[in-house]
Amino acid sequence: MIHFKEAMAGIRKEAPLVQCITNFVTVNDCANIILAAGGSPSMAHDIREVEEAVEGVQALVCNMGAIEDTEAMVLAGKRANQLGKPVVLDPVAAGGTQLRRDAAARLLHEVHFSVIRGNASEIRSLAGGQAAGSGVDVSVSDVITEDNLMENIELVRQFAQRIKTVIAVSGKMDVISDGTRTVVIHNGCPMMSRITGSGCMLTSLIGAFCGALPGDSFTAAVTATAAMGVCGEIAEQQRLQKGTGNATFRTDLIDAVFNLTEEQLMEGIQYEIYEG
Amino acid sequence: MIHFKEAMAGIRKEAPLVQCITNFVTVNDCANIILAAGGSPSMAHDIREVEEAVEGVQALVCNMGAIEDTEAMVLAGKRANQLGKPVVLDPVAAGGTQLRRDAAARLLHEVHFSVIRGNASEIRSLAGGQAAGSGVDVSVSDVITEDNLMENIELVRQFAQRIKTVIAVSGKMDVISDGTRTVVIHNGCPMMSRITGSGCMLTSLIGAFCGALPGDSFTAAVTATAAMGVCGEIAEQQRLQKGTGNATFRTDLIDAVFNLTEEQLMEGIQYEIYEG
Amino acid sequence: MIHFKEAMAGIRKEAPLVQCITNFVTVNDCANIILAAGGSPSMAHDIREVEEAVEGVQALVCNMGAIEDTEAMVLAGKRANQLGKPVVLDPVAAGGTQLRRDAAARLLHEVHFSVIRGNASEIRSLAGGQAAGSGVDVSVSDVITEDNLMENIELVRQFAQRIKTVIAVSGKMDVISDGTRTVVIHNGCPMMSRITGSGCMLTSLIGAFCGALPGDSFTAAVTATAAMGVCGEIAEQQRLQKGTGNATFRTDLIDAVFNLTEEQLMEGIQYEIYEG
């Protein structure tokens, strides 16, 4: 049983300050979705201040889209680990280039993450599997489908258990595991891949929920993923009604997070839990 | 008496080119709000060209969110000073880390600013007071309220007088002083703190007004602050009518600046002047 | 005769992956307009990975707004040339500072571009003419008008022929030449210069069309320019109906690209072809 309502209430009550070391493509959207959820963002990423900055926040998000800030992520992540604060990783295009494979390996080695969220090819790359990632998007052969769901649940669960981190794989079906429990979420819509930043925003949202629920990263990751999916569906319904496009969809998606009620979330979620 | 109407007419007539050395989180919004007001933005920030670039513009904005560009701000600011062009500073999170305290001190020492705009904790940090800033947002103990208004007016006025700079403190009540006159503005709304970039955009807008009114930075700062507050109220009214969220509010806020008439501004402003 | 319909069908069918080395001001809009058109963006720009990254994409866009990434553009551009992939250049503010004149000269010397798109003063600067560019915007004396159209067509055609590159000059009238054929497009609207990124977005869109039509950069540049102009008109009609401003116009412009049908494009285009 996942305490969705308590998590939603918690993020509005705690108003966590979340530091994101993230990429310039989607940084504005990441800041605004944290604000939409009730948190407060700090985008400090300068290597000379990240360790000091992390002392004042409730959670840290490291987004490998900012590949040039890998060193800052290591420093901030280690400091956050010392302070017992949750750290969330988005391994953007982790398997795409040698630079990213090296950065991902280094981050996993130096920092303990509470949650790692990526698409299937990114997570497979981290897990040592063979990924055929092209750019930042999931490659078709790495997509989790009904046909390969059970084996992927097991893969994700094992990887989560091995590195003692909540693993969240985003896609048509989202698979999230803490190494024992695994949740599969069926929300979301294809439009989410027609805007830049759906993944980055979700990772930032997970960071915000982790900041509000520091002891329960699994609930944080599951609730954030469910909320994002439900809000994507709300925004998609609006798009179909208004005849708008991907730019308005992005705006409506963030608005939906802003206005999301506990009731909307509970009614909208479609998920199953698999006990390890 | 503040010449709001003349200032509004001036920015549309002069169409000032404003150079912003600003942070990647809100840079797009800063450019678009300058365009909305009738100005033209240049975001050149490379240390190798900022001095040359500043020769062609009507005003320079230095935003410490781009902490890695501090050296570029010093070079561009000194060149703007030589050329007699207005320079506006946004001391983002000035008291938040040692790096920022040092950068703020250096900027104040090397560059003369026409206007410095920040929240109360940022301005207190610059003024040498004790600020308890957390991240980029104002900390509660630094908020200007009805109860502490008179002492804060005096603090801001003295600081403005000491460094011969218009000081603009943003918050529920905005306090703006040139060391003699002090204006308190009561416009704006809480939603402005639920988007990223309200402060950065206001500073950019001040830069645009300074570019149009180079001899009168006080009127520029007051008019920009009033315009931003009135536009925030317009956007908030739209949000309540439409049931939208913070992302649409951001869009509507910039649109409101685009469409703001002198009449709307005059009818909407709520302010008092305190003579020194 | 330009195969507009086939180009539109092609970009939706091919879904080209486009790598953009572009500036932080408009990077989000560039990514979203590529997605709107049916492509997929990658904004990898780190010097250590751009050559490897370019191997997986269908086109490369180099935007000189990211002046600090000039070296990365050279490396990525040379690799793209080796691989026979189209490379598009946006010479942002090319004549504005010495740094940019040097960067433009170096890029033209080291990389062969399939298309170069800029405003008249930027293109004149590249062509060795005298440009009076101020900031990133076209200077009045460099505007192409009915009066100087024929001489500008010849100037653009000669430059295109000389460097064997499709040259696309954006403005009230767009002039695009491959050195033999020259197309003049009359679409678009003044609002496009009241948002930041119209030019950057168009260049990214040209990159996406080049990725879908690698053998025909001329058709790619003409179709992208026509599509952007028609979509600008659609967005402007919406703005006038809704009474919105430049921020909503930006959103509606990207939405219009998302929803653009081949029929809308064919009905909306206003153009002439001049044979060499």
Short mmCIF file of N, CA and C in Angstrom, two decimals, chain B residues 7-144:
data_model
loop_
_atom_site.label_atom_id
_atom_site.label_comp_id
_atom_site.label_asym_id
_atom_site.label_seq_id
_atom_site.Cartn_x
_atom_site.Cartn_y
_atom_site.Cartn_z
N ALA B 7 7.26 57.63 -18.31
CA ALA B 7 8.19 56.49 -18.33
C ALA B 7 7.67 55.39 -19.25
N MET B 8 6.39 55.11 -19.14
CA MET B 8 5.78 54.09 -20.01
C MET B 8 5.87 54.49 -21.48
N ALA B 9 5.57 55.75 -21.75
CA ALA B 9 5.67 56.22 -23.13
C ALA B 9 7.12 56.14 -23.62
N GLY B 10 8.04 56.46 -22.72
CA GLY B 10 9.45 56.49 -23.08
C GLY B 10 9.99 55.13 -23.50
N ILE B 11 9.61 54.08 -22.76
CA ILE B 11 10.18 52.76 -23.08
C ILE B 11 9.67 52.27 -24.43
N ARG B 12 8.42 52.61 -24.75
CA ARG B 12 7.90 52.20 -26.06
C ARG B 12 8.53 53.01 -27.18
N LYS B 13 8.82 54.26 -26.91
CA LYS B 13 9.40 55.13 -27.93
C LYS B 13 10.88 54.83 -28.14
N GLU B 14 11.61 54.66 -27.06
CA GLU B 14 13.06 54.51 -27.17
C GLU B 14 13.47 53.11 -27.60
N ALA B 15 12.65 52.10 -27.26
CA ALA B 15 12.98 50.71 -27.59
C ALA B 15 14.43 50.38 -27.24
N PRO B 16 14.79 50.56 -25.97
CA PRO B 16 16.19 50.42 -25.58
C PRO B 16 16.73 49.00 -25.78
N LEU B 17 17.97 48.92 -26.22
CA LEU B 17 18.67 47.63 -26.29
C LEU B 17 19.32 47.40 -24.93
N VAL B 18 18.97 46.29 -24.29
CA VAL B 18 19.41 46.00 -22.93
C VAL B 18 20.25 44.73 -22.93
N GLN B 19 21.47 44.82 -22.42
CA GLN B 19 22.31 43.64 -22.32
C GLN B 19 22.16 43.03 -20.94
N CYS B 20 21.87 41.76 -20.88
CA CYS B 20 21.72 41.07 -19.61
C CYS B 20 22.77 39.99 -19.49
N ILE B 21 23.55 40.06 -18.43
CA ILE B 21 24.41 38.94 -18.08
C ILE B 21 23.64 38.22 -16.98
N THR B 22 22.97 37.17 -17.35
CA THR B 22 21.98 36.62 -16.44
C THR B 22 21.99 35.10 -16.45
N ASN B 23 21.25 34.51 -15.52
CA ASN B 23 21.35 33.07 -15.31
C ASN B 23 20.50 32.27 -16.28
N PHE B 24 20.90 31.01 -16.44
CA PHE B 24 20.27 30.13 -17.43
C PHE B 24 18.87 29.69 -17.02
N VAL B 25 18.51 29.86 -15.76
CA VAL B 25 17.19 29.39 -15.32
C VAL B 25 16.08 30.24 -15.94
N THR B 26 16.28 31.55 -15.95
CA THR B 26 15.20 32.46 -16.32
C THR B 26 15.56 33.36 -17.50
N VAL B 27 16.64 33.05 -18.19
CA VAL B 27 17.14 33.95 -19.24
C VAL B 27 16.12 34.17 -20.35
N ASN B 28 15.38 33.12 -20.69
CA ASN B 28 14.38 33.25 -21.75
C ASN B 28 13.26 34.19 -21.33
N ASP B 29 12.81 34.06 -20.11
CA ASP B 29 11.76 34.94 -19.58
C ASP B 29 12.25 36.39 -19.51
N CYS B 30 13.50 36.58 -19.13
CA CYS B 30 14.05 37.94 -19.05
C CYS B 30 14.08 38.58 -20.43
N ALA B 31 14.48 37.82 -21.43
CA ALA B 31 14.51 38.36 -22.79
C ALA B 31 13.10 38.70 -23.25
N ASN B 32 12.15 37.81 -22.98
CA ASN B 32 10.79 38.04 -23.46
C ASN B 32 10.08 39.18 -22.73
N ILE B 33 10.42 39.41 -21.47
CA ILE B 33 9.76 40.53 -20.79
C ILE B 33 10.32 41.87 -21.26
N ILE B 34 11.59 41.88 -21.61
CA ILE B 34 12.16 43.11 -22.20
C ILE B 34 11.47 43.41 -23.53
N LEU B 35 11.29 42.37 -24.33
CA LEU B 35 10.57 42.53 -25.60
C LEU B 35 9.12 42.95 -25.36
N ALA B 36 8.50 42.37 -24.34
CA ALA B 36 7.11 42.73 -24.03
C ALA B 36 6.98 44.21 -23.71
N ALA B 37 7.98 44.74 -23.02
CA ALA B 37 7.93 46.14 -22.60
C ALA B 37 8.27 47.10 -23.74
N GLY B 38 8.77 46.56 -24.84
CA GLY B 38 9.10 47.42 -25.97
C GLY B 38 10.59 47.57 -26.21
N GLY B 39 11.40 46.92 -25.37
CA GLY B 39 12.84 46.97 -25.54
C GLY B 39 13.34 45.82 -26.39
N SER B 40 14.64 45.70 -26.47
CA SER B 40 15.28 44.65 -27.26
C SER B 40 16.40 44.06 -26.42
N PRO B 41 16.45 42.73 -26.26
CA PRO B 41 17.45 42.14 -25.37
C PRO B 41 18.68 41.61 -26.10
N SER B 42 19.80 41.72 -25.42
CA SER B 42 21.02 41.01 -25.87
C SER B 42 21.55 40.26 -24.66
N MET B 43 21.77 38.97 -24.79
CA MET B 43 22.21 38.17 -23.66
C MET B 43 23.70 37.81 -23.76
N ALA B 44 24.47 38.63 -24.47
CA ALA B 44 25.91 38.37 -24.60
C ALA B 44 26.55 38.37 -23.22
N HIS B 45 27.32 37.34 -22.90
CA HIS B 45 27.90 37.24 -21.56
C HIS B 45 29.31 36.68 -21.59
N ASP B 46 29.85 36.44 -22.79
CA ASP B 46 31.19 35.88 -22.89
C ASP B 46 32.20 36.95 -22.51
N ILE B 47 33.11 36.58 -21.62
CA ILE B 47 34.08 37.53 -21.09
C ILE B 47 34.89 38.21 -22.19
N ARG B 48 35.00 37.53 -23.35
CA ARG B 48 35.81 38.08 -24.43
C ARG B 48 35.09 39.15 -25.25
N GLU B 49 33.81 39.32 -25.03
CA GLU B 49 33.08 40.29 -25.85
C GLU B 49 32.17 41.25 -25.09
N VAL B 50 32.05 41.03 -23.78
CA VAL B 50 31.05 41.86 -23.06
C VAL B 50 31.38 43.34 -23.08
N GLU B 51 32.66 43.67 -23.01
CA GLU B 51 33.00 45.10 -23.02
C GLU B 51 32.65 45.75 -24.36
N GLU B 52 32.92 45.03 -25.43
CA GLU B 52 32.59 45.55 -26.76
C GLU B 52 31.07 45.59 -26.94
N ALA B 53 30.41 44.55 -26.45
CA ALA B 53 28.96 44.47 -26.62
C ALA B 53 28.25 45.62 -25.91
N VAL B 54 28.76 45.99 -24.74
CA VAL B 54 28.09 47.01 -23.94
C VAL B 54 28.12 48.38 -24.63
N GLU B 55 29.05 48.56 -25.55
CA GLU B 55 29.13 49.84 -26.26
C GLU B 55 27.88 50.14 -27.09
N GLY B 56 27.21 49.07 -27.53
CA GLY B 56 26.06 49.26 -28.41
C GLY B 56 24.71 49.29 -27.72
N VAL B 57 24.70 49.17 -26.39
CA VAL B 57 23.41 49.04 -25.70
C VAL B 57 23.09 50.29 -24.89
N GLN B 58 21.84 50.35 -24.41
CA GLN B 58 21.41 51.50 -23.61
C GLN B 58 21.46 51.21 -22.11
N ALA B 59 21.54 49.94 -21.73
CA ALA B 59 21.64 49.61 -20.31
C ALA B 59 22.20 48.20 -20.16
N LEU B 60 22.76 47.93 -18.98
CA LEU B 60 23.35 46.63 -18.68
C LEU B 60 22.70 46.09 -17.41
N VAL B 61 22.34 44.82 -17.42
CA VAL B 61 21.80 44.15 -16.24
C VAL B 61 22.77 43.03 -15.83
N CYS B 62 23.18 43.04 -14.57
CA CYS B 62 24.03 41.98 -14.04
C CYS B 62 23.23 41.19 -13.01
N ASN B 63 23.04 39.91 -13.28
CA ASN B 63 22.22 39.06 -12.42
C ASN B 63 23.11 37.99 -11.82
N MET B 64 23.28 38.05 -10.49
CA MET B 64 24.23 37.15 -9.83
C MET B 64 23.80 35.69 -9.83
N GLY B 65 22.61 35.40 -10.33
CA GLY B 65 22.29 34.01 -10.59
C GLY B 65 23.32 33.37 -11.51
N ALA B 66 23.89 34.18 -12.40
CA ALA B 66 24.98 33.73 -13.27
C ALA B 66 26.31 33.95 -12.54
N ILE B 67 26.45 33.29 -11.40
CA ILE B 67 27.61 33.53 -10.54
C ILE B 67 28.93 33.24 -11.27
N GLU B 68 28.91 32.31 -12.22
CA GLU B 68 30.12 31.97 -12.96
C GLU B 68 30.53 33.09 -13.92
N ASP B 69 29.65 34.06 -14.13
CA ASP B 69 29.95 35.18 -15.02
C ASP B 69 30.30 36.45 -14.24
N THR B 70 30.71 36.30 -12.99
CA THR B 70 31.01 37.49 -12.18
C THR B 70 32.09 38.35 -12.84
N GLU B 71 33.12 37.71 -13.36
CA GLU B 71 34.21 38.46 -14.01
C GLU B 71 33.68 39.23 -15.22
N ALA B 72 32.82 38.59 -15.99
CA ALA B 72 32.22 39.27 -17.15
C ALA B 72 31.38 40.47 -16.70
N MET B 73 30.68 40.32 -15.56
CA MET B 73 29.89 41.43 -15.03
C MET B 73 30.78 42.59 -14.62
N VAL B 74 31.92 42.29 -14.00
CA VAL B 74 32.84 43.34 -13.59
C VAL B 74 33.36 44.09 -14.82
N LEU B 75 33.79 43.35 -15.83
CA LEU B 75 34.33 43.99 -17.04
C LEU B 75 33.26 44.82 -17.75
N ALA B 76 32.11 44.23 -17.94
CA ALA B 76 31.04 44.94 -18.64
C ALA B 76 30.55 46.13 -17.82
N GLY B 77 30.46 45.94 -16.52
CA GLY B 77 29.99 47.01 -15.64
C GLY B 77 30.93 48.20 -15.64
N LYS B 78 32.24 47.92 -15.57
CA LYS B 78 33.21 49.02 -15.59
C LYS B 78 33.15 49.78 -16.92
N ARG B 79 33.01 49.04 -17.99
CA ARG B 79 32.92 49.69 -19.31
C ARG B 79 31.65 50.53 -19.40
N ALA B 80 30.55 50.01 -18.90
CA ALA B 80 29.29 50.77 -18.91
C ALA B 80 29.44 52.04 -18.06
N ASN B 81 30.12 51.91 -16.93
CA ASN B 81 30.37 53.09 -16.09
C ASN B 81 31.16 54.15 -16.87
N GLN B 82 32.21 53.72 -17.56
CA GLN B 82 33.01 54.66 -18.37
C GLN B 82 32.14 55.38 -19.40
N LEU B 83 31.22 54.62 -19.98
CA LEU B 83 30.38 55.15 -21.06
C LEU B 83 29.16 55.89 -20.52
N GLY B 84 29.01 55.91 -19.19
CA GLY B 84 27.88 56.62 -18.59
C GLY B 84 26.54 55.93 -18.80
N LYS B 85 26.58 54.60 -18.99
CA LYS B 85 25.34 53.87 -19.21
C LYS B 85 24.87 53.22 -17.91
N PRO B 86 23.57 53.19 -17.69
CA PRO B 86 23.07 52.62 -16.44
C PRO B 86 23.34 51.12 -16.32
N VAL B 87 23.68 50.71 -15.10
CA VAL B 87 23.93 49.31 -14.79
C VAL B 87 23.04 48.92 -13.61
N VAL B 88 22.34 47.81 -13.77
CA VAL B 88 21.42 47.34 -12.74
C VAL B 88 21.93 46.00 -12.20
N LEU B 89 21.89 45.83 -10.88
CA LEU B 89 22.35 44.59 -10.26
C LEU B 89 21.20 43.85 -9.60
N ASP B 90 21.16 42.53 -9.84
CA ASP B 90 20.26 41.66 -9.09
C ASP B 90 21.15 40.72 -8.28
N PRO B 91 21.24 40.96 -6.97
CA PRO B 91 22.16 40.17 -6.13
C PRO B 91 21.53 38.85 -5.69
N VAL B 92 21.25 37.98 -6.67
CA VAL B 92 20.53 36.73 -6.39
C VAL B 92 21.23 35.91 -5.29
N ALA B 93 20.50 35.62 -4.23
CA ALA B 93 21.01 34.79 -3.13
C ALA B 93 22.32 35.32 -2.58
N ALA B 94 22.43 36.66 -2.53
CA ALA B 94 23.71 37.30 -2.20
C ALA B 94 24.31 36.82 -0.89
N GLY B 95 23.46 36.55 0.10
CA GLY B 95 24.00 36.13 1.38
C GLY B 95 24.04 34.63 1.55
N GLY B 96 23.72 33.90 0.50
CA GLY B 96 23.52 32.46 0.63
C GLY B 96 24.77 31.63 0.81
N THR B 97 25.84 32.00 0.13
CA THR B 97 27.10 31.24 0.25
C THR B 97 28.27 32.23 0.26
N GLN B 98 29.42 31.73 0.67
CA GLN B 98 30.61 32.58 0.71
C GLN B 98 30.94 33.09 -0.69
N LEU B 99 30.81 32.21 -1.69
CA LEU B 99 31.08 32.61 -3.07
C LEU B 99 30.25 33.83 -3.45
N ARG B 100 29.00 33.84 -3.05
CA ARG B 100 28.11 34.95 -3.42
C ARG B 100 28.39 36.19 -2.59
N ARG B 101 28.73 36.00 -1.33
CA ARG B 101 29.11 37.17 -0.53
C ARG B 101 30.34 37.85 -1.15
N ASP B 102 31.30 37.03 -1.55
CA ASP B 102 32.51 37.59 -2.17
C ASP B 102 32.19 38.27 -3.50
N ALA B 103 31.36 37.63 -4.31
CA ALA B 103 31.02 38.20 -5.62
C ALA B 103 30.28 39.51 -5.46
N ALA B 104 29.35 39.55 -4.52
CA ALA B 104 28.59 40.77 -4.28
C ALA B 104 29.51 41.89 -3.83
N ALA B 105 30.42 41.57 -2.91
CA ALA B 105 31.34 42.59 -2.41
C ALA B 105 32.21 43.11 -3.55
N ARG B 106 32.68 42.21 -4.37
CA ARG B 106 33.53 42.62 -5.49
C ARG B 106 32.77 43.50 -6.47
N LEU B 107 31.57 43.09 -6.82
CA LEU B 107 30.77 43.88 -7.76
C LEU B 107 30.49 45.27 -7.21
N LEU B 108 30.14 45.35 -5.94
CA LEU B 108 29.87 46.67 -5.34
C LEU B 108 31.13 47.54 -5.32
N HIS B 109 32.27 46.90 -5.18
CA HIS B 109 33.53 47.64 -5.11
C HIS B 109 34.00 48.12 -6.47
N GLU B 110 33.77 47.32 -7.49
CA GLU B 110 34.33 47.62 -8.81
C GLU B 110 33.40 48.37 -9.75
N VAL B 111 32.11 48.21 -9.54
CA VAL B 111 31.14 48.79 -10.47
C VAL B 111 30.20 49.73 -9.72
N HIS B 112 29.87 50.84 -10.34
CA HIS B 112 28.80 51.66 -9.76
C HIS B 112 27.48 51.30 -10.41
N PHE B 113 26.53 50.91 -9.58
CA PHE B 113 25.22 50.52 -10.09
C PHE B 113 24.24 51.67 -9.98
N SER B 114 23.40 51.80 -10.99
CA SER B 114 22.32 52.79 -10.94
C SER B 114 21.20 52.30 -10.05
N VAL B 115 20.92 51.00 -10.15
CA VAL B 115 19.85 50.39 -9.35
C VAL B 115 20.32 49.01 -8.89
N ILE B 116 20.02 48.70 -7.64
CA ILE B 116 20.18 47.33 -7.15
C ILE B 116 18.80 46.86 -6.69
N ARG B 117 18.35 45.74 -7.27
CA ARG B 117 17.03 45.20 -6.89
C ARG B 117 17.17 43.78 -6.36
N GLY B 118 16.62 43.56 -5.17
CA GLY B 118 16.63 42.22 -4.61
C GLY B 118 15.51 42.08 -3.61
N ASN B 119 15.43 40.88 -2.98
CA ASN B 119 14.46 40.77 -1.90
C ASN B 119 15.12 41.29 -0.61
N ALA B 120 14.37 41.32 0.46
CA ALA B 120 14.86 41.96 1.68
C ALA B 120 16.13 41.31 2.21
N SER B 121 16.20 39.98 2.17
CA SER B 121 17.39 39.34 2.74
C SER B 121 18.61 39.58 1.87
N GLU B 122 18.43 39.64 0.56
CA GLU B 122 19.56 39.94 -0.32
C GLU B 122 20.07 41.36 -0.10
N ILE B 123 19.16 42.30 -0.01
CA ILE B 123 19.58 43.69 0.19
C ILE B 123 20.21 43.87 1.58
N ARG B 124 19.64 43.22 2.58
CA ARG B 124 20.24 43.30 3.92
C ARG B 124 21.65 42.73 3.93
N SER B 125 21.83 41.64 3.17
CA SER B 125 23.16 41.05 3.10
C SER B 125 24.15 42.05 2.50
N LEU B 126 23.75 42.72 1.42
CA LEU B 126 24.62 43.72 0.79
C LEU B 126 24.90 44.87 1.74
N ALA B 127 23.87 45.26 2.48
CA ALA B 127 23.99 46.42 3.35
C ALA B 127 24.81 46.10 4.60
N GLY B 128 25.19 44.84 4.73
CA GLY B 128 26.00 44.47 5.87
C GLY B 128 25.18 44.01 7.05
N GLY B 129 23.87 43.99 6.85
CA GLY B 129 23.00 43.51 7.92
C GLY B 129 23.06 42.01 7.98
N GLN B 130 22.33 41.45 8.90
CA GLN B 130 22.32 40.01 9.05
C GLN B 130 21.13 39.44 8.28
N ALA B 131 21.43 38.64 7.33
CA ALA B 131 20.36 38.02 6.55
C ALA B 131 20.38 36.52 6.78
N ALA B 132 19.19 35.97 6.82
CA ALA B 132 19.07 34.53 7.00
C ALA B 132 18.49 33.90 5.74
N GLY B 133 19.04 34.31 4.60
CA GLY B 133 18.51 33.85 3.32
C GLY B 133 18.65 32.35 3.15
N SER B 134 17.62 31.72 2.66
CA SER B 134 17.69 30.29 2.33
C SER B 134 17.49 30.18 0.83
N GLY B 135 18.50 29.72 0.15
CA GLY B 135 18.40 29.61 -1.29
C GLY B 135 18.19 30.97 -1.91
N VAL B 136 17.36 31.04 -2.92
CA VAL B 136 17.16 32.31 -3.60
C VAL B 136 15.97 33.07 -3.04
N ASP B 137 15.26 32.49 -2.13
CA ASP B 137 14.04 33.14 -1.66
C ASP B 137 14.27 33.91 -0.37
N VAL B 138 13.43 34.89 -0.16
CA VAL B 138 13.54 35.70 1.04
C VAL B 138 13.20 34.81 2.25
N SER B 139 13.96 34.99 3.31
CA SER B 139 13.66 34.21 4.51
C SER B 139 12.66 35.01 5.35
N VAL B 140 11.87 34.27 6.09
CA VAL B 140 10.72 34.90 6.73
C VAL B 140 11.13 36.06 7.64
N SER B 141 12.20 35.90 8.35
CA SER B 141 12.59 36.96 9.28
C SER B 141 13.06 38.22 8.56
N ASP B 142 13.23 38.13 7.26
CA ASP B 142 13.68 39.29 6.52
C ASP B 142 12.55 39.96 5.75
N VAL B 143 11.34 39.55 5.99
CA VAL B 143 10.22 40.11 5.24
C VAL B 143 9.84 41.48 5.79
N ILE B 144 9.58 42.40 4.87
CA ILE B 144 9.11 43.72 5.28
C ILE B 144 7.59 43.67 5.45
#
